[in-house]
Coordinates of C-alpha atoms in Angstrom, one line a residue:
Chain A
M1 CA 90.0 73.8 140.9
R2 CA 87.5 74.7 143.6
L3 CA 86.5 78.3 144.1
S4 CA 85.9 79.7 147.6
F5 CA 82.4 81.1 148.3
G6 CA 83.7 84.6 148.0
Q7 CA 85.4 84.0 144.7
L8 CA 82.2 82.4 143.4
L9 CA 80.2 85.3 144.4
A10 CA 82.6 87.7 142.8
R11 CA 82.4 85.8 139.6
I12 CA 78.7 85.7 139.5
G13 CA 78.6 89.4 140.4
F14 CA 81.0 90.3 137.6
S15 CA 79.1 88.2 135.0
A16 CA 75.8 89.8 136.0
L17 CA 77.3 93.3 135.8
A18 CA 78.8 92.5 132.4
A19 CA 75.5 91.2 131.1
I20 CA 73.6 94.3 132.2
I21 CA 76.1 96.6 130.5
G22 CA 75.9 94.4 127.4
I23 CA 72.1 94.7 127.3
L24 CA 72.3 98.4 127.7
F25 CA 74.4 98.7 124.6
A26 CA 72.3 96.2 122.7
L27 CA 69.0 97.9 123.3
P28 CA 69.4 100.8 120.7
L29 CA 70.5 98.2 118.1
I30 CA 67.5 96.0 118.8
W31 CA 65.3 99.0 118.4
F32 CA 67.2 100.0 115.2
I33 CA 66.4 96.6 113.7
F34 CA 62.7 96.3 114.7
A35 CA 61.4 99.9 114.5
P36 CA 61.7 100.3 110.7
F37 CA 59.3 97.4 110.1
N38 CA 56.8 98.6 112.6
A39 CA 54.0 100.9 111.3
R40 CA 53.4 102.3 114.8
A41 CA 57.0 102.5 116.0
E42 CA 57.8 104.6 119.1
L43 CA 60.9 105.2 121.1
G44 CA 60.2 102.0 123.1
I45 CA 61.2 98.6 121.8
A46 CA 58.3 96.6 120.4
I47 CA 58.2 93.6 118.1
P48 CA 56.4 94.8 114.9
D49 CA 52.8 93.5 114.6
P50 CA 52.3 93.1 111.8
W51 CA 55.7 93.4 110.0
T52 CA 55.4 96.0 107.2
L53 CA 57.5 97.7 104.6
Q54 CA 55.2 100.7 104.5
N55 CA 57.8 103.0 106.3
F56 CA 60.3 102.2 103.5
M57 CA 57.7 103.0 100.8
T58 CA 57.2 106.4 102.3
V59 CA 60.9 107.1 102.6
F60 CA 61.6 106.0 99.0
G61 CA 58.9 108.5 98.0
N62 CA 60.9 111.4 99.6
G63 CA 63.0 112.8 96.8
F64 CA 65.1 115.0 99.0
A65 CA 66.1 112.1 101.2
M66 CA 66.9 109.8 98.3
R67 CA 68.9 112.5 96.6
G68 CA 70.8 112.8 99.9
L69 CA 72.0 109.3 99.7
L70 CA 73.5 109.9 96.3
N71 CA 75.1 113.1 97.5
S72 CA 76.6 111.4 100.5
L73 CA 78.0 108.8 98.1
I74 CA 79.5 111.4 95.8
Q75 CA 81.1 113.3 98.7
S76 CA 82.4 110.2 100.5
V77 CA 83.8 108.5 97.5
G78 CA 85.4 111.8 96.3
G79 CA 86.9 112.4 99.7
V80 CA 88.1 108.9 100.1
I81 CA 89.9 108.8 96.8
L82 CA 91.6 112.1 97.5
V83 CA 92.6 111.2 101.0
A84 CA 93.8 107.7 100.1
A85 CA 95.8 108.8 97.1
A86 CA 97.4 111.9 98.7
A87 CA 98.0 110.2 102.1
T88 CA 99.7 107.2 100.4
L89 CA 102.1 109.3 98.4
A90 CA 102.8 111.7 101.3
A91 CA 103.3 108.9 103.8
Y92 CA 105.6 107.0 101.4
A93 CA 107.7 110.1 101.0
L94 CA 107.8 110.8 104.7
S95 CA 108.7 107.3 105.5
R96 CA 111.4 106.7 102.8
S97 CA 113.0 110.1 102.3
S98 CA 115.5 111.7 104.6
I99 CA 113.9 115.1 105.1
P100 CA 115.2 116.6 108.3
G101 CA 112.5 117.0 111.0
K102 CA 110.0 114.9 109.0
S103 CA 108.3 113.4 112.1
M104 CA 107.9 117.0 113.4
I105 CA 106.0 117.8 110.2
T106 CA 103.6 114.9 110.7
Y107 CA 102.9 115.8 114.4
I108 CA 102.3 119.5 113.6
L109 CA 99.9 118.5 110.8
L110 CA 98.2 116.1 113.1
L111 CA 97.7 118.7 115.8
F112 CA 96.2 121.2 113.3
S113 CA 94.0 118.7 111.7
S114 CA 91.9 118.3 114.8
V115 CA 91.3 122.0 114.5
V116 CA 90.8 122.1 110.8
S117 CA 87.8 119.8 110.6
G118 CA 86.6 120.8 114.1
T119 CA 84.0 123.3 115.1
A120 CA 86.5 126.0 116.0
A121 CA 87.7 126.4 112.4
M122 CA 84.2 126.6 110.9
V123 CA 84.2 130.4 110.5
P124 CA 87.6 130.6 108.7
I125 CA 86.8 127.6 106.6
F126 CA 83.5 129.2 105.6
L127 CA 85.3 132.5 104.7
I128 CA 88.0 130.7 102.7
V129 CA 85.5 128.5 100.8
S130 CA 83.4 131.5 100.1
S131 CA 86.2 133.7 98.8
V132 CA 87.5 130.9 96.6
G133 CA 84.0 130.8 95.2
L134 CA 83.3 127.2 95.9
M135 CA 80.4 127.8 98.2
D136 CA 77.5 125.3 97.7
T137 CA 79.5 122.7 95.7
H138 CA 80.5 119.1 96.3
I139 CA 84.1 120.1 95.7
A140 CA 84.1 122.4 98.7
V141 CA 82.9 119.6 101.0
I142 CA 85.4 117.1 99.6
L143 CA 88.3 119.4 99.9
V144 CA 87.5 120.4 103.5
F145 CA 87.1 116.8 104.5
A146 CA 90.3 115.8 102.7
G147 CA 92.2 118.6 104.5
G148 CA 90.9 117.5 107.9
L149 CA 91.4 113.7 107.4
L150 CA 94.7 113.8 105.6
P151 CA 97.1 114.3 108.5
T152 CA 95.7 111.4 110.5
A153 CA 95.6 109.2 107.4
M154 CA 99.2 110.1 106.7
F155 CA 100.1 109.3 110.3
I156 CA 98.5 105.9 110.1
L157 CA 100.0 105.0 106.8
R158 CA 103.5 106.3 107.6
D159 CA 103.6 104.1 110.6
F160 CA 102.5 101.2 108.4
I161 CA 105.1 101.9 105.7
D162 CA 107.8 102.3 108.3
G163 CA 107.2 98.7 109.2
I164 CA 107.8 97.5 105.7
P165 CA 111.5 96.7 104.9
K166 CA 113.2 99.2 102.6
T167 CA 114.9 96.2 101.0
Y168 CA 111.7 95.5 98.9
E169 CA 112.2 98.6 96.8
E170 CA 115.9 98.4 97.0
S171 CA 116.0 94.9 95.6
A172 CA 113.6 96.0 92.9
M173 CA 115.8 98.9 91.9
V174 CA 119.0 96.8 91.9
A175 CA 117.1 94.4 89.6
G176 CA 116.5 97.2 87.2
A177 CA 113.3 98.9 88.2
S178 CA 112.9 102.7 88.3
P179 CA 111.8 104.2 91.6
V180 CA 108.3 104.7 90.2
Q181 CA 108.2 101.0 89.0
A182 CA 109.4 99.9 92.4
F183 CA 106.7 101.8 94.1
F184 CA 103.8 100.5 92.0
D185 CA 105.1 96.9 91.5
V186 CA 106.4 96.2 95.0
A187 CA 105.7 98.8 97.6
L188 CA 102.0 99.6 96.8
P189 CA 100.7 96.0 96.9
V190 CA 102.4 95.6 100.3
I191 CA 101.0 98.9 101.6
R192 CA 97.5 98.1 100.3
P193 CA 96.1 96.6 103.6
G194 CA 97.1 99.9 105.3
I195 CA 95.4 101.9 102.5
V196 CA 92.2 99.8 103.0
V197 CA 92.2 100.7 106.7
V198 CA 92.4 104.4 105.8
V199 CA 89.8 104.1 103.1
V200 CA 87.2 102.6 105.5
W201 CA 88.1 105.0 108.2
A202 CA 87.8 108.1 105.9
F203 CA 84.6 106.8 104.4
V204 CA 82.9 106.3 107.7
N205 CA 84.1 109.8 108.8
I206 CA 82.7 111.6 105.8
W207 CA 79.5 109.5 105.5
G208 CA 78.5 110.3 109.0
S209 CA 79.5 114.0 109.2
F210 CA 76.9 116.7 109.5
L211 CA 78.4 120.0 110.3
I212 CA 80.7 120.6 107.3
P213 CA 78.1 119.9 104.5
F214 CA 75.4 121.7 106.6
I215 CA 77.5 124.9 106.6
L216 CA 79.1 124.7 103.2
L217 CA 76.0 123.7 101.2
R218 CA 72.8 125.6 100.5
S219 CA 70.9 123.9 97.7
D220 CA 68.6 121.0 98.7
D221 CA 69.9 118.9 95.8
L222 CA 73.4 118.9 97.1
M223 CA 72.7 118.0 100.7
P224 CA 74.0 114.6 102.0
S225 CA 71.9 112.1 104.0
S226 CA 73.2 113.4 107.3
V227 CA 71.5 116.7 106.6
A228 CA 68.6 115.2 104.7
I229 CA 67.6 113.1 107.7
Y230 CA 66.1 116.3 109.2
S231 CA 63.3 116.1 106.6
F232 CA 61.9 113.4 108.9
Y233 CA 61.4 115.8 111.7
S234 CA 58.1 117.7 111.9
E235 CA 57.9 121.5 111.8
A236 CA 58.0 121.6 115.6
G237 CA 61.2 119.5 115.7
T238 CA 59.8 116.2 116.8
P239 CA 61.0 113.2 114.9
I240 CA 58.6 111.1 112.9
V241 CA 59.9 107.9 114.4
T242 CA 58.7 105.4 111.9
L243 CA 60.2 107.2 108.9
L244 CA 63.4 108.2 110.8
A245 CA 64.0 104.6 111.7
A246 CA 63.5 103.3 108.2
Y247 CA 65.8 106.0 106.7
S248 CA 68.4 105.4 109.4
L249 CA 68.6 101.7 108.5
I250 CA 69.0 102.6 104.8
Y251 CA 71.6 105.2 105.7
S252 CA 73.7 102.8 107.7
L253 CA 73.7 100.0 105.1
P254 CA 76.6 101.3 102.8
V255 CA 78.9 101.5 105.8
V256 CA 78.0 98.0 106.9
A257 CA 78.4 96.8 103.4
L258 CA 81.8 98.4 103.1
Y259 CA 83.0 96.7 106.3
L260 CA 81.7 93.3 105.1
F261 CA 83.3 93.7 101.7
V262 CA 86.6 94.8 103.1
S263 CA 86.8 92.0 105.7
W264 CA 85.8 89.5 103.0
K265 CA 88.3 90.7 100.5
F266 CA 91.2 91.8 102.7
G267 CA 90.3 90.6 106.2
F268 CA 91.8 93.6 107.9
R269 CA 95.1 91.8 108.2
F270 CA 98.5 93.1 107.5
F271 CA 101.2 91.5 105.4
G272 CA 104.2 93.2 107.0
G273 CA 107.6 91.8 106.2
I274 CA 108.3 88.1 106.0
K275 CA 109.7 86.8 109.3
A276 CA 113.2 85.6 108.8
Chain B
M1 CA 131.3 89.9 84.4
A2 CA 133.4 92.9 85.2
S3 CA 135.9 94.3 87.7
V4 CA 135.0 96.7 90.6
E5 CA 137.2 99.4 91.8
F6 CA 137.1 101.8 94.8
Q7 CA 139.2 104.9 94.5
N8 CA 139.6 106.9 97.7
V9 CA 136.0 106.3 98.7
T10 CA 134.6 108.0 101.9
K11 CA 131.1 107.8 103.2
S12 CA 130.1 109.9 106.1
F13 CA 126.7 110.1 107.9
G14 CA 126.8 113.4 109.6
S15 CA 130.2 113.6 111.4
F16 CA 130.5 109.8 111.5
N17 CA 132.7 108.2 108.8
A18 CA 131.2 104.8 108.0
V19 CA 133.9 104.3 105.4
S20 CA 137.0 106.4 105.3
D21 CA 139.2 106.7 102.2
I22 CA 139.3 103.2 101.1
S23 CA 140.7 102.0 97.7
F24 CA 140.8 98.5 96.4
K25 CA 140.2 96.6 93.2
V26 CA 138.3 93.4 92.6
A27 CA 139.5 91.7 89.4
D28 CA 137.1 90.2 86.9
G29 CA 135.9 86.8 88.2
E30 CA 137.2 87.3 91.7
F31 CA 135.1 86.4 94.8
I32 CA 135.9 89.0 97.5
C33 CA 134.7 88.9 101.0
L34 CA 134.3 92.1 103.1
L35 CA 134.9 90.8 106.6
G36 CA 134.6 92.7 109.9
P37 CA 132.6 93.3 113.0
S38 CA 129.3 95.2 112.8
G39 CA 129.7 98.9 112.2
C40 CA 133.0 98.4 110.3
G41 CA 131.6 99.8 107.1
K42 CA 131.4 96.6 105.1
T43 CA 127.7 96.8 104.4
T44 CA 127.9 100.5 103.5
S45 CA 130.7 99.7 101.0
L46 CA 128.5 97.0 99.4
R47 CA 125.5 99.3 99.2
M48 CA 127.7 101.9 97.5
I49 CA 128.6 99.4 94.8
A50 CA 124.9 98.7 94.4
G51 CA 124.1 102.4 94.2
L52 CA 121.9 102.3 97.3
E53 CA 124.2 104.8 99.0
T54 CA 126.2 107.5 97.3
P55 CA 129.9 108.1 98.4
S56 CA 130.6 111.4 100.1
S57 CA 133.8 111.5 98.1
G58 CA 135.8 109.3 95.8
K59 CA 135.0 107.2 92.8
I60 CA 133.5 103.7 92.2
M61 CA 134.2 101.9 88.9
I62 CA 132.4 98.8 87.5
G63 CA 134.4 97.6 84.5
P64 CA 135.4 100.6 82.5
D65 CA 132.4 102.8 83.8
D66 CA 132.4 105.3 86.5
V67 CA 129.2 104.4 88.4
T68 CA 129.6 106.7 91.4
H69 CA 126.4 108.6 90.7
L70 CA 124.6 106.0 88.6
H71 CA 121.1 104.8 89.7
P72 CA 121.1 101.2 90.8
K73 CA 118.9 100.1 87.9
D74 CA 121.5 101.2 85.4
R75 CA 124.4 99.3 86.9
Q76 CA 123.7 95.8 85.6
I77 CA 124.3 94.2 89.0
S78 CA 122.4 91.8 91.2
M79 CA 122.2 91.6 94.9
V80 CA 121.1 89.1 97.5
F81 CA 119.8 90.7 100.7
Q82 CA 120.1 89.5 104.2
D83 CA 116.3 89.4 104.7
Y84 CA 115.9 88.1 101.1
A85 CA 113.5 90.9 100.3
L86 CA 111.0 88.5 98.6
Y87 CA 107.8 90.3 97.5
P88 CA 105.1 88.8 99.8
H89 CA 102.3 89.3 97.3
M90 CA 104.0 87.5 94.4
N91 CA 104.5 83.8 94.0
L92 CA 108.0 82.4 93.6
A93 CA 107.8 82.4 89.8
D94 CA 106.9 86.1 89.7
N95 CA 109.5 86.9 92.4
I96 CA 112.3 85.2 90.4
A97 CA 111.1 86.7 87.1
Y98 CA 110.6 90.2 88.4
P99 CA 114.0 91.5 87.0
L100 CA 112.9 90.2 83.6
K101 CA 109.5 91.8 83.9
V102 CA 111.1 95.3 84.3
R103 CA 113.3 94.5 81.3
G104 CA 110.1 94.0 79.3
E105 CA 110.3 90.3 78.6
S106 CA 107.1 88.5 77.7
V107 CA 105.3 86.4 80.4
E108 CA 106.1 83.1 78.7
K109 CA 109.8 83.9 78.3
R110 CA 110.3 85.0 81.8
H111 CA 108.4 82.1 83.4
K112 CA 110.4 79.7 81.3
R113 CA 113.7 81.3 82.4
A114 CA 112.5 81.4 86.0
K115 CA 111.7 77.7 85.8
E116 CA 115.2 77.0 84.5
V117 CA 117.0 78.8 87.3
A118 CA 114.6 77.5 89.9
D119 CA 115.3 73.9 88.7
V120 CA 119.1 74.4 89.2
L121 CA 118.4 75.6 92.7
K122 CA 116.0 72.8 93.4
I123 CA 112.9 75.0 94.0
G124 CA 111.3 74.3 90.6
D125 CA 108.3 72.5 92.3
L126 CA 107.5 75.5 94.5
L127 CA 107.0 78.2 91.8
Q128 CA 103.3 78.6 92.6
R129 CA 103.8 79.1 96.3
L130 CA 104.0 82.5 98.1
P131 CA 107.2 83.3 100.0
S132 CA 105.4 82.9 103.3
Q133 CA 104.6 79.3 102.4
I134 CA 108.2 78.1 102.0
S135 CA 111.0 77.5 104.5
G136 CA 113.9 79.8 105.3
G137 CA 116.4 77.8 103.2
Q138 CA 114.0 77.9 100.2
Q139 CA 113.5 81.6 100.6
Q140 CA 117.2 82.0 100.5
R141 CA 117.5 80.0 97.3
T142 CA 114.6 82.0 95.8
S143 CA 116.4 85.3 96.4
L144 CA 119.5 83.7 94.9
A145 CA 117.5 82.6 91.9
R146 CA 116.2 86.2 91.4
A147 CA 119.8 87.4 91.4
L148 CA 120.9 84.8 88.9
V149 CA 117.9 85.0 86.5
Y150 CA 119.4 87.9 84.4
P151 CA 122.9 88.6 83.1
S152 CA 124.8 90.7 85.6
R153 CA 128.2 92.2 85.8
V154 CA 128.7 91.9 89.5
Y155 CA 127.0 89.8 92.2
L156 CA 126.6 91.4 95.6
F157 CA 125.8 89.4 98.7
D158 CA 124.8 91.1 102.0
E159 CA 125.2 88.4 104.7
P160 CA 122.9 86.1 102.7
L161 CA 123.4 83.1 105.0
S162 CA 123.1 84.8 108.4
N163 CA 119.4 84.0 108.8
L164 CA 119.8 80.3 108.2
D165 CA 120.4 77.7 110.9
A166 CA 123.8 76.2 111.2
K167 CA 123.3 73.1 109.1
L168 CA 121.6 74.9 106.2
R169 CA 124.2 77.5 106.3
L170 CA 127.0 75.0 105.6
E171 CA 125.0 73.5 102.8
A172 CA 124.3 76.9 101.2
R173 CA 127.9 77.9 101.6
G174 CA 129.1 74.8 99.7
F175 CA 126.6 75.6 97.0
L176 CA 127.8 79.2 96.6
N177 CA 131.3 77.9 96.4
H178 CA 130.3 75.5 93.7
L179 CA 128.4 78.3 91.8
Q180 CA 131.4 80.5 91.9
R181 CA 133.6 77.7 90.4
D182 CA 130.9 77.0 87.8
M183 CA 130.2 80.6 86.7
G184 CA 133.4 82.4 87.6
M185 CA 131.3 85.3 88.7
T186 CA 132.7 88.6 90.1
A187 CA 131.2 88.7 93.6
V188 CA 131.5 91.0 96.6
Y189 CA 130.3 89.2 99.7
V190 CA 129.7 90.9 103.1
T191 CA 129.9 88.8 106.2
H192 CA 130.9 88.9 109.8
D193 CA 131.5 85.1 109.9
Q194 CA 135.2 84.5 109.3
A195 CA 134.6 80.8 108.4
E196 CA 132.3 81.9 105.6
A197 CA 134.9 84.3 104.3
M198 CA 137.7 81.8 104.5
A199 CA 135.6 79.2 102.7
L200 CA 134.3 81.3 99.9
A201 CA 136.7 84.1 99.1
T202 CA 139.6 84.3 96.6
R203 CA 140.6 87.3 98.6
I204 CA 139.4 88.7 101.9
A205 CA 139.3 92.4 102.9
V206 CA 139.2 92.6 106.7
M207 CA 137.6 95.9 107.7
D208 CA 137.8 97.8 111.0
R209 CA 136.2 101.2 111.8
G210 CA 135.7 102.2 108.1
R211 CA 139.1 101.1 106.9
I212 CA 140.6 98.0 105.2
V213 CA 143.1 96.5 107.6
Q214 CA 144.3 93.7 105.3
F215 CA 143.3 92.7 101.8
A216 CA 144.8 89.3 101.0
P217 CA 144.0 85.6 100.1
P218 CA 142.5 83.6 102.9
I219 CA 145.6 81.6 103.5
E220 CA 147.7 84.8 104.0
I221 CA 145.1 86.3 106.3
Y222 CA 145.2 83.1 108.3
R223 CA 149.0 82.6 108.4
R224 CA 150.2 86.2 108.3
P225 CA 147.6 88.4 109.9
A226 CA 148.7 92.0 109.4
T227 CA 147.6 93.2 112.8
T228 CA 146.4 91.9 116.1
F229 CA 142.9 92.9 115.0
V230 CA 143.0 90.5 112.1
A231 CA 144.6 87.8 114.1
N232 CA 141.8 88.1 116.7
F233 CA 139.1 88.1 114.1
V234 CA 140.1 85.2 112.0
G235 CA 140.2 81.6 113.2
N236 CA 137.9 79.7 115.5
P237 CA 138.8 80.0 118.3
P238 CA 140.9 83.1 117.5
M239 CA 144.6 83.3 117.8
N240 CA 146.0 83.4 121.4
M241 CA 147.5 86.9 122.0
I242 CA 149.9 87.1 124.8
P243 CA 151.8 90.3 125.8
V244 CA 155.5 89.3 126.3
E245 CA 158.8 90.8 127.0
G246 CA 161.4 90.3 124.3
I247 CA 165.0 89.7 125.4
V248 CA 168.1 89.2 123.1
E249 CA 170.4 86.4 124.3
S250 CA 173.3 85.2 122.2
E251 CA 171.9 86.8 119.0
Q252 CA 168.5 85.0 119.5
L253 CA 165.2 86.1 120.7
Q254 CA 163.7 84.9 124.0
L255 CA 160.2 85.7 125.1
R256 CA 159.2 85.9 128.8
A257 CA 155.9 86.4 130.6
H258 CA 153.9 84.7 133.3
G259 CA 153.6 81.1 132.2
V260 CA 155.4 81.8 129.0
L261 CA 158.8 80.6 128.1
V262 CA 159.9 80.8 124.4
R263 CA 163.5 80.2 123.6
N264 CA 165.8 80.9 120.6
L265 CA 163.6 82.5 118.0
P266 CA 165.6 83.9 115.0
L267 CA 166.4 87.6 115.5
S268 CA 165.1 89.2 112.3
Q269 CA 165.6 92.8 111.2
G270 CA 162.0 93.6 112.0
I271 CA 162.4 92.3 115.6
K272 CA 165.5 94.3 116.1
A273 CA 163.7 97.4 114.9
A274 CA 160.8 96.7 117.2
L275 CA 163.0 96.0 120.2
G276 CA 164.7 99.3 119.6
K277 CA 161.5 101.0 120.6
G278 CA 160.9 98.8 123.7
A279 CA 160.8 95.3 124.9
A280 CA 157.0 94.9 124.8
L281 CA 155.8 92.6 122.1
T282 CA 152.7 90.5 121.5
L283 CA 153.1 86.8 120.9
G284 CA 150.4 85.1 118.7
V285 CA 149.9 81.4 118.6
R286 CA 147.0 79.7 117.0
P287 CA 145.1 77.1 119.2
E288 CA 145.6 74.4 116.6
H289 CA 149.4 74.8 116.7
L290 CA 149.6 74.0 120.4
S291 CA 150.2 70.4 121.6
M292 CA 150.5 68.9 125.0
G293 CA 154.0 69.1 126.5
T294 CA 155.9 69.7 129.7
I295 CA 157.4 72.9 131.1
N296 CA 160.8 71.6 130.0
D297 CA 160.1 72.0 126.3
T298 CA 161.8 74.7 124.3
N299 CA 158.6 76.8 123.9
T300 CA 156.0 76.4 126.6
L301 CA 152.8 78.0 127.7
S302 CA 151.5 76.9 131.0
G303 CA 148.9 77.6 133.6
N304 CA 145.9 76.3 135.5
L305 CA 143.2 74.4 133.7
F306 CA 140.2 76.6 133.2
A307 CA 137.9 74.7 130.8
N308 CA 138.1 71.4 128.9
E309 CA 135.5 71.3 126.1
N310 CA 134.9 68.1 124.1
M311 CA 133.9 69.0 120.5
G312 CA 133.8 65.5 119.1
P313 CA 136.8 65.2 116.8
E314 CA 138.7 67.7 118.9
K315 CA 139.0 69.2 122.3
L316 CA 139.3 72.9 123.4
V317 CA 141.5 73.1 126.4
T318 CA 141.6 76.6 128.0
F319 CA 144.1 77.4 130.8
E320 CA 144.7 80.5 132.8
R321 CA 148.3 81.8 133.2
Q322 CA 149.4 83.3 136.5
D323 CA 148.6 86.9 135.4
G324 CA 145.0 85.8 134.5
G325 CA 145.5 85.8 130.7
R326 CA 143.8 82.8 129.1
V327 CA 145.1 80.6 126.4
T328 CA 143.1 78.1 124.3
A329 CA 144.6 75.0 122.7
R330 CA 142.8 72.9 120.1
I331 CA 143.9 69.2 120.3
F332 CA 142.7 66.0 119.0
T333 CA 140.6 64.0 121.4
D334 CA 143.2 61.1 121.3
D335 CA 145.7 63.4 123.0
M336 CA 144.0 63.2 126.4
V337 CA 144.4 65.9 128.9
E338 CA 144.8 64.5 132.4
T339 CA 142.7 66.4 134.8
T340 CA 145.6 67.9 136.5
E341 CA 145.4 71.5 137.7
N342 CA 148.6 72.5 135.9
V343 CA 148.9 72.0 132.2
A344 CA 151.7 72.9 129.8
F345 CA 151.5 73.2 126.0
T346 CA 154.3 73.5 123.5
F347 CA 154.5 74.7 119.9
D348 CA 156.9 74.9 117.0
G349 CA 158.8 78.3 117.0
A350 CA 158.0 78.6 113.3
H351 CA 154.3 79.0 114.3
A352 CA 154.9 82.0 116.6
T353 CA 153.6 85.2 115.1
L354 CA 155.0 88.4 116.7
F355 CA 153.4 91.8 116.8
D356 CA 155.1 95.1 117.7
A357 CA 153.9 97.6 120.3
E358 CA 151.5 99.1 117.8
G359 CA 149.9 95.7 117.0
K360 CA 151.5 95.3 113.6
R361 CA 152.9 91.9 112.6
I362 CA 156.7 91.7 112.4
A363 CA 157.8 89.9 109.3
A364 CA 160.6 87.3 109.4
D365 CA 163.7 87.8 107.3
G366 CA 163.3 86.7 103.7
E367 CA 159.6 85.9 103.9
R368 CA 158.3 84.7 100.6
P369 CA 154.8 85.2 99.2
L370 CA 152.5 82.4 100.2

C-alpha cells in the first residue's frame, strides 16, 4: 500500500506528537529512578555521578520515617482485610439473594461513599471518631478507610459475582453441600480473581492516602509514611530533595511488589463461567 | 430409587404463574420427560423437585417423604445442569468426587470411586484435566459422572444435551437410554426437543403455559395427541393441521376444505357431539402417513408445490392449498415427485386425527388403550 504525501505527513506528525507526550510522562519516572542515588540531586534530571547509597543510609537513620512504613503497612493490611472480607460477603448476598431494591442499595451506598472518604465529610468523621473515643488509634484509620472503600468494592465484586453462574452453588447444594460449604468450596475460589482486584485497589488507596491519617492521628509513632514523608521538608517547607527521593522510592516499593506478586500469582485474569 | 409426586403444585413469580396447579406421579424406576416450549414451566417444575425453588402452594413427595420445604442437600437426589456447572478450579477427579467430599469420604475412597465412574463414561484418562481443557461432550459426561457417583433416589436432568452438537447429542442420548435400561433409575428429564423425549421417556408430560396438557407414553402422545397443541409439538415435521368443515352424508363423515376431500369416515359418538356444536373441525394428518396419489383417491389433499426438500433417505414435499394453508408430506425418495405444479397426496382414513372446535382430540368409538 502506498501512502499519499499528505497521509505520510499526518502519520509522521502523529508519531512525533505521541513521542513528545510519552517523554513528558516518562520524565518524572526517570527522575524518580535516578535522583535517589545522587548525592547532589535537584529537581532537574541528572545521571548520578558517582552513584551512591548515602541518601538511603540517612533515610534509614530517620526513626520517624521508618516507623511510618510499618504504620502504613498496619493500616493498609488491616483495611484491606476488612474491606475484602466484608465486600465479598456483602456482594455475594446482594448478587444471590432476592432483596427487593438491592441494586438501589448499592447505588446509594456508592453515592455516599464518595462523600464519606472525601474532604467534605472530614468534620463529621472527626467528631464521630472523637466521640467514640478512637481518636489517635490505628483502628480509627482502618474503620474510616473501610467505610469509604466498601461500597465501591461491593460494586466491583457484585458485578463480578453476577457474571458467575448460579448453577455452581446449586449443583453443590443438590450434591449435598450446605449453603456455607457451597460458598467456600465452589463460589469463593471462583470469585477469588475479583477479590484480588479489590485487594490491590484497596491497598493502593490506603497506602497512598494522606488526609485521613493526618487528621485522625496525633502521635508521631502512629503516623503512616504518607504523613511521615513531611519529615524530609525543612522548617521553611522546602523539600530536601535527596532524602525525599530516596524515601519516595522505598515508599513506592510495596505497591510495586504487590502488583508484581499478584500478576505473577493470579495474572489479573478472570475465570468466569465455562463457555458452553 | 424412589417415586416422585406432585400434589396440586403451583409456583408463581409475582402475578405470573409459572406452574399452575399440577399433579402427577412418577413411579419408581420410571423415566419421565417434561416436554414443552420455553416458558411452559418445565424447568421450574424440575427445580422444585431439586429444592432450588419452593412451591407457592401444594406438596411434593419423594418416596414416602414430604420434601416440599426440604433443603436440596437433604433430598438425596442428583441433577445434571444444562451448563454442566463444572467447578472451573477443580480437576475432573475433584469435580466428580465433590458429592463424596461433602459426605465426608476420605480422599483415597472418593478418588477411587470417581475413577470407577469416569471409566464407565470413558473419561477415566482425563481426571487430572481442568474442565476448561476438555471438549463439550467430555464436559457433559463429567457432569453426568458427578450425578452418578453417589447413591441417589431421583435423577434430574435439565436439558443436558442441548449444548452439544447434533452428532454428539445422538450419541449421548443413546447412552442415557442404555443407562436407564441398565440402572432402572427414576429420572425426570426436561427438554424442548420432542425427539429426545420420544427416544428416552417411558412417559412424557407435555406442558403448556404452566399446565400439563397430556401425560402418556410416547406412542400414545404420538398416535393420540390430546390436543392440537400436543399434535403440533410432537413429530418432526409436526402433524399437518387443517381446518375443515364436517358434513354427514349417509351416516358417514365427509370433510371439506380448499384442496381437501375426505370421504366416508366412521361417524363416532364423539364426532356427533362435536358436530352438534358446529361444523368446524380440525383434521390432523402426520406427514409420514401421506403418500403420492391423485385427486380421484378417497382421501386427498392437494395444492401447488411449495418446496421439495431432499433429506437423503426421505423427501419433504410441501404444498400450498388454495386458501394458503401448507401441508407437508414425508415420502421415501424412491416415490419420486414429478415437478408438476399441482400435487395430490392421499392417506388411509384410519390415520386421520380429528379435533373439535376447542382443539381437543375426538376419540373414535371403542378405542382401546395402546
